[in-house]
XYZ file of C-alpha atoms in Angstrom:
384
model
C 7.650 -2.028 21.820
C 10.348 0.358 22.428
C 10.127 3.625 24.475
C 12.591 6.506 24.009
C 13.022 7.732 27.609
C 13.877 10.712 27.352
C 10.558 12.482 25.654
C 8.351 9.611 25.824
C 8.321 8.149 22.218
C 7.086 4.574 22.131
C 7.202 2.555 18.860
C 5.169 -0.222 18.297
C 6.187 -2.800 15.482
C 3.628 -5.540 13.543
C 4.918 -8.381 11.506
C 4.000 -8.029 7.882
C 0.973 -9.564 6.166
C 1.289 -13.359 5.649
C 0.079 -14.797 2.720
C -3.496 -16.023 4.070
C -3.799 -12.806 5.726
C -2.789 -12.766 9.696
C -0.857 -10.959 11.322
C 1.132 -12.285 14.315
C -0.573 -11.132 17.015
C -3.531 -12.221 17.214
C -6.934 -9.854 18.426
C -10.363 -10.636 18.213
C -13.235 -8.073 17.472
C -16.775 -7.175 18.368
C -19.084 -10.105 16.241
C -18.900 -8.461 12.596
C -22.129 -9.107 11.672
C -23.446 -6.843 13.984
C -20.221 -4.491 12.890
C -21.328 -4.615 9.830
C -25.175 -3.614 10.562
C -23.463 -0.772 12.560
C -22.248 0.494 9.619
C -25.281 0.298 7.743
C -27.293 2.658 10.221
C -24.357 5.220 9.913
C -23.891 5.108 5.485
C -26.565 5.378 2.825
C -25.539 4.110 -0.869
C -23.658 6.221 -2.461
C -22.318 8.418 0.520
C -18.147 9.328 0.067
C -16.007 7.470 2.057
C -13.132 9.395 2.091
C -13.922 11.581 5.211
C -15.789 8.349 7.502
C -13.976 7.027 10.450
C -13.943 3.929 11.796
C -14.522 2.703 15.169
C -11.175 1.624 16.805
C -13.531 -2.635 16.382
C -12.395 -2.636 12.658
C -8.984 -1.264 12.889
C -5.506 -3.575 12.911
C -3.000 -2.715 13.967
C -0.579 -0.476 11.291
C -1.188 3.274 9.545
C -2.237 3.159 5.880
C 1.253 4.419 4.797
C 2.516 1.127 6.472
C 1.090 -1.383 5.145
C 2.352 0.705 1.851
C 5.156 0.209 2.744
C 5.555 -3.658 3.268
C 4.563 -3.969 -0.263
C 7.642 -2.526 -1.487
C 10.371 -3.766 1.015
C 8.800 -6.722 2.533
C 9.579 -9.744 0.466
C 10.724 -12.931 0.848
C 12.348 -12.787 -2.193
C 14.201 -9.455 -4.397
C 11.703 -8.696 -7.115
C 13.223 -5.081 -7.014
C 16.496 -6.018 -7.839
C 15.706 -8.153 -10.460
C 14.143 -5.601 -12.339
C 17.426 -3.694 -13.278
C 20.249 -7.313 -13.892
C 18.505 -8.477 -17.020
C 21.071 -6.661 -19.686
C 17.396 -7.311 -22.063
C 15.284 -4.808 -21.803
C 12.496 -7.566 -22.584
C 13.539 -9.563 -19.536
C 13.838 -6.831 -17.835
C 10.357 -5.113 -18.559
C 8.720 -8.404 -17.113
C 10.426 -8.279 -14.021
C 8.338 -5.244 -13.185
C 6.079 -7.643 -13.964
C 6.455 -9.399 -12.297
C 7.683 -6.978 -8.981
C 4.600 -4.960 -9.983
C 2.112 -8.246 -9.292
C 4.503 -9.203 -5.939
C 2.937 -5.350 -4.566
C -0.760 -6.771 -4.114
C -1.306 -8.392 0.040
C -3.703 -10.210 0.678
C -6.362 -8.558 2.798
C -8.390 -9.019 5.692
C -12.022 -8.851 5.485
C -13.906 -6.271 8.175
C -10.538 -5.015 9.112
C -9.162 -1.781 7.713
C -5.594 0.481 8.885
C -5.885 3.840 10.263
C -5.845 6.335 8.211
C -2.837 9.029 8.096
C -2.725 11.983 9.806
C -1.384 14.659 8.041
C 2.532 14.777 7.873
C 3.079 10.828 9.227
C 5.966 9.545 7.886
C 7.154 5.771 7.947
C 10.616 5.130 6.977
C 11.924 1.419 6.779
C 15.851 0.070 5.209
C 16.689 -3.260 3.743
C 20.154 -3.625 2.865
C 20.121 -1.389 0.484
C 16.717 -0.660 0.249
C 16.688 2.807 2.268
C 11.881 3.282 1.649
C 10.344 6.814 3.048
C 6.420 7.515 3.033
C 4.892 10.862 4.008
C 1.209 12.003 4.506
C 0.452 14.661 2.163
C -3.311 15.649 2.011
C -5.232 14.738 4.982
C -8.556 15.835 3.262
C -8.288 14.197 0.601
C -6.210 12.157 1.600
C -2.765 11.373 -0.501
C -0.434 9.695 0.428
C 3.605 9.977 -0.825
C 6.593 7.610 -1.350
C 10.044 7.493 -2.320
C 12.379 4.920 -2.177
C 15.778 4.534 -3.229
C 18.291 1.745 -3.850
C 21.509 3.333 -3.800
C 23.605 0.606 -4.819
C 21.082 -0.793 -7.708
C 20.398 2.247 -9.205
C 17.055 2.479 -8.636
C 13.859 4.427 -7.093
C 10.569 4.257 -6.596
C 7.539 7.551 -6.556
C 4.677 6.686 -5.667
C 1.420 9.000 -5.083
C -1.960 7.133 -3.818
C -4.911 8.985 -3.354
C -7.816 6.815 -2.261
C -11.709 7.360 -2.954
C -14.175 4.511 -0.995
C -17.419 4.526 -2.173
C -20.560 3.211 -1.144
C -22.664 0.951 -3.268
C -25.541 -0.053 -0.709
C -24.327 -4.077 -0.646
C -20.074 -3.573 -1.578
C -17.442 -0.348 -0.761
C -15.199 -0.103 -3.544
C -11.788 1.914 -3.132
C -10.595 3.814 -6.170
C -6.736 3.814 -5.422
C -6.233 6.658 -8.437
C -2.545 7.946 -8.834
C 0.625 6.797 -10.425
C 4.073 4.833 -9.435
C 6.745 5.740 -11.392
C 9.768 2.759 -11.266
C 12.420 3.692 -12.415
C 15.747 1.998 -13.767
C 18.297 4.828 -13.412
C 21.266 2.866 -15.093
C 19.715 1.650 -18.020
C 17.419 5.122 -18.737
C 13.920 4.056 -18.141
C 10.941 4.866 -16.211
C 7.888 2.305 -15.464
C 4.519 3.872 -14.708
C 1.985 1.903 -13.737
C -1.332 2.529 -11.779
C -3.003 -0.198 -8.835
C -6.003 -1.997 -8.810
C -9.126 -1.099 -6.997
C -10.388 -2.519 -3.818
C -13.155 -3.399 -3.431
C -15.705 -4.934 -0.243
C -18.372 -6.927 -0.426
C -21.489 -7.039 3.079
C -23.453 -9.081 0.682
C -24.805 -11.522 0.154
C -21.194 -13.134 0.517
C -18.975 -11.299 2.620
C -15.305 -10.673 0.861
C -12.360 -8.460 0.141
C -10.839 -8.735 -3.062
C -8.811 -6.555 -5.575
C -10.297 -5.764 -8.946
C -10.202 -3.756 -12.048
C -6.854 -3.160 -14.167
C -3.038 -2.181 -14.708
C -1.430 -1.026 -17.411
C 2.514 -0.791 -16.669
C 4.183 0.948 -20.218
C 7.836 1.971 -20.572
C 7.976 4.681 -23.301
C 12.340 4.258 -23.498
C 11.564 -0.011 -24.088
C 7.794 0.592 -26.022
C 6.356 -1.658 -24.005
C 3.356 -2.425 -22.479
C 1.832 -4.623 -20.584
C -2.829 -5.063 -18.741
C -3.523 -6.103 -16.046
C -7.554 -7.345 -15.484
C -7.188 -8.766 -11.593
C -10.407 -10.776 -11.315
C -12.982 -11.602 -8.647
C -16.168 -13.658 -8.174
C -19.141 -12.420 -9.460
C -21.479 -10.735 -6.951
C -23.771 -14.268 -5.795
C -20.251 -15.103 -6.063
C -21.717 -17.924 -8.509
C -18.654 -17.362 -11.751
C -15.229 -16.107 -11.403
C -12.088 -16.313 -10.467
C -10.552 -15.624 -7.469
C -7.715 -14.217 -7.217
C -7.077 -13.924 -10.683
C -4.329 -12.060 -13.476
C -4.508 -12.157 -16.728
C -3.695 -9.666 -19.504
C -1.013 -9.570 -21.876
C 2.536 -7.709 -22.733
C 2.242 -5.932 -25.916
C 4.874 -3.294 -28.563
C 3.335 0.207 -27.553
C 3.684 1.181 -31.234
C 2.616 -1.429 -33.599
C -0.423 -2.855 -30.777
C 1.655 -6.793 -31.788
C 1.208 -9.079 -28.248
C 5.165 -10.630 -27.153
C 3.163 -13.019 -24.277
C -0.800 -13.558 -22.749
C -0.351 -13.781 -19.007
C -2.566 -16.082 -16.547
C -2.958 -17.044 -13.660
C -3.074 -16.125 -9.583
C -1.399 -13.211 -7.643
C -1.543 -15.167 -4.652
C -0.146 -18.582 -6.080
C 1.521 -18.181 -9.539
C 1.028 -16.498 -12.635
C 2.819 -17.949 -15.721
C 3.433 -16.095 -18.886
C 3.483 -17.195 -22.760
C 5.386 -16.832 -25.339
C 2.725 -15.915 -28.112
C 5.933 -17.085 -30.754
C 7.136 -19.771 -29.193
C 4.189 -21.330 -27.452
C 6.159 -21.515 -24.257
C 5.037 -20.206 -21.144
C 7.068 -20.442 -17.523
C 5.951 -19.204 -14.602
C 7.593 -14.797 -13.711
C 5.701 -14.459 -10.501
C 5.674 -17.816 -7.299
C 4.456 -15.752 -4.730
C 4.855 -18.890 -1.756
C 8.706 -16.340 -3.160
C 6.843 -13.214 -2.557
C 5.803 -13.712 1.547
C 8.026 -17.117 3.037
C 10.209 -16.215 5.713
C 8.868 -12.628 5.939
C 10.099 -10.443 8.719
C 9.234 -7.569 11.310
C 10.963 -4.106 11.025
C 12.801 -3.566 14.776
C 14.369 -0.491 15.558
C 17.823 0.044 14.920
C 18.268 3.899 15.849
C 15.581 4.574 18.525
C 16.563 8.432 19.348
C 16.860 8.976 15.600
C 13.213 7.964 15.379
C 11.049 10.764 14.204
C 7.705 11.949 16.093
C 5.794 11.662 12.904
C 6.321 7.745 12.599
C 4.093 5.624 12.250
C 4.253 3.009 15.006
C 5.485 5.716 17.606
C 2.055 8.132 15.838
C 0.057 4.897 16.789
C 1.349 2.283 19.382
C -0.851 3.408 21.866
C -3.981 2.203 19.944
C -1.724 -0.393 18.329
C -1.636 -1.696 22.136
C -4.533 -1.552 22.754
C -6.242 -3.039 19.965
C -3.157 -6.752 20.854
C -5.028 -6.592 24.128
C -8.795 -6.229 22.700
C -8.705 -3.069 25.348
C -11.380 -1.746 22.736
C -11.961 1.170 25.736
C -8.451 2.465 26.179
C -8.567 2.151 21.922
C -11.067 4.848 21.458
C -9.374 7.046 23.501
C -5.776 6.466 22.049
C -7.632 6.650 18.777
C -9.779 9.749 19.605
C -6.536 11.466 20.877
C -4.582 11.504 17.947
C -7.731 12.579 16.309
C -7.985 15.740 18.631
C -4.300 16.194 18.113
C -4.656 16.382 14.514
C -7.847 18.904 15.430
C -5.466 21.572 17.541
C -2.605 21.208 14.577
C -5.032 22.562 12.594
C -6.685 25.329 14.806
C -3.091 26.756 15.403
C -2.993 26.571 11.917
C -5.336 28.328 11.186
C -4.997 31.053 14.119
C -1.328 32.021 12.693
C -2.394 31.729 9.127
C -0.018 29.383 7.893
C -0.200 26.661 5.495
C 1.313 22.924 6.080
C 3.743 21.813 3.510
C 4.872 18.273 2.987
C 8.535 17.376 4.427
C 9.714 15.300 1.798
C 8.219 16.269 -1.116
C 7.625 19.246 -3.390
C 3.436 18.599 -4.356
C 1.140 19.818 -6.438
C -2.756 19.170 -7.264
C -5.451 19.878 -10.678
C -8.389 19.041 -11.792
C -7.159 17.293 -14.597
C -3.659 15.975 -13.504
C -4.917 14.995 -10.266
C -1.822 14.984 -7.638
C 1.435 15.201 -8.078
C 4.456 14.957 -5.787
C 7.782 14.274 -6.141
C 10.915 13.809 -3.808
C 12.842 16.332 -2.289
C 16.116 14.717 -2.348
C 17.817 13.056 -4.662
C 18.241 9.842 -2.604
C 16.413 8.445 0.956
C 18.486 8.186 3.857
C 18.871 5.315 5.769
C 16.172 4.935 8.023
C 16.246 4.236 11.397
C 13.611 1.113 11.490
C 15.137 -1.507 9.647
C 14.202 -5.122 8.453
C 16.578 -8.178 9.581
C 17.578 -9.899 5.616
C 17.572 -13.236 8.417
């Protein structure tokens, strides 16, 4: 924890999620069954949970923005740079598929990150990769990400809207919006979506990524379809954290590779021509040696930084002080409501600082970064 004396800004950073879905900090939440039963009292089947507020006992000490950012800048192996290294377009596409799988993180059952407030930001650098996120909408919650590596000519643009729905015995969160990975020196743009997050309460509690992901690149005419599987409702069938799919030519629909494996272990690609298989993704490489981000320039940290906005709440959760946690969470939410009331009195509209945003009923939310390159961040990820 760091504090900037002149305006008392406090920064609390925690270790990234491990392959086991664990945090560096060890905190004990109240009884899980009691927490689940308390939720059933407040929601009904079919309820829209977009604006539902979890008590702090259900939170772990991170914001959604931090979780999104960590999928990009926290990795034991630099799979993002590999996407731009191969001279063969098919090899680059396979690297993009592997990198897309690497952005999944093991969710923790029973707890969730904080819902970001409007205008909240998260800015972290890893070597020459600079990552900046901003919460561009609060109702509904929409997050934008821009990451650039000027040295390796890579750019990422994401726009995510999470829409959770309660279905009685489970909650399914649809992650709407697209991700773009641009290999600028190759003139290629890869578009992809995210699987949904499925949280089951009964009969066997569990949480997993599920659904279909499509990855396509118009410039090289290649496409991939991935299916992320989970166990059946009763846990008797299905494959936990499985990945199955194929890579094919968009124009001819001719399958080039069959994909099979598990995103928390390995994924292999079988060449349809030769019949040979090779490992394209290894989770141990991705999750090995993960470091906790550190503050390099405390004065450069924005007051809107996630690690500052939620610092009091994160401290309280890590110390298991639930009364203080409740007060800290209420304080952040009340400040947000106060800012909203002030804007309404003045008749002003909030405008994102780092993204241009559009919304249509047909196309959903779209965002484009204002800056061409993300500047180096005051918070950095140690490489060793």
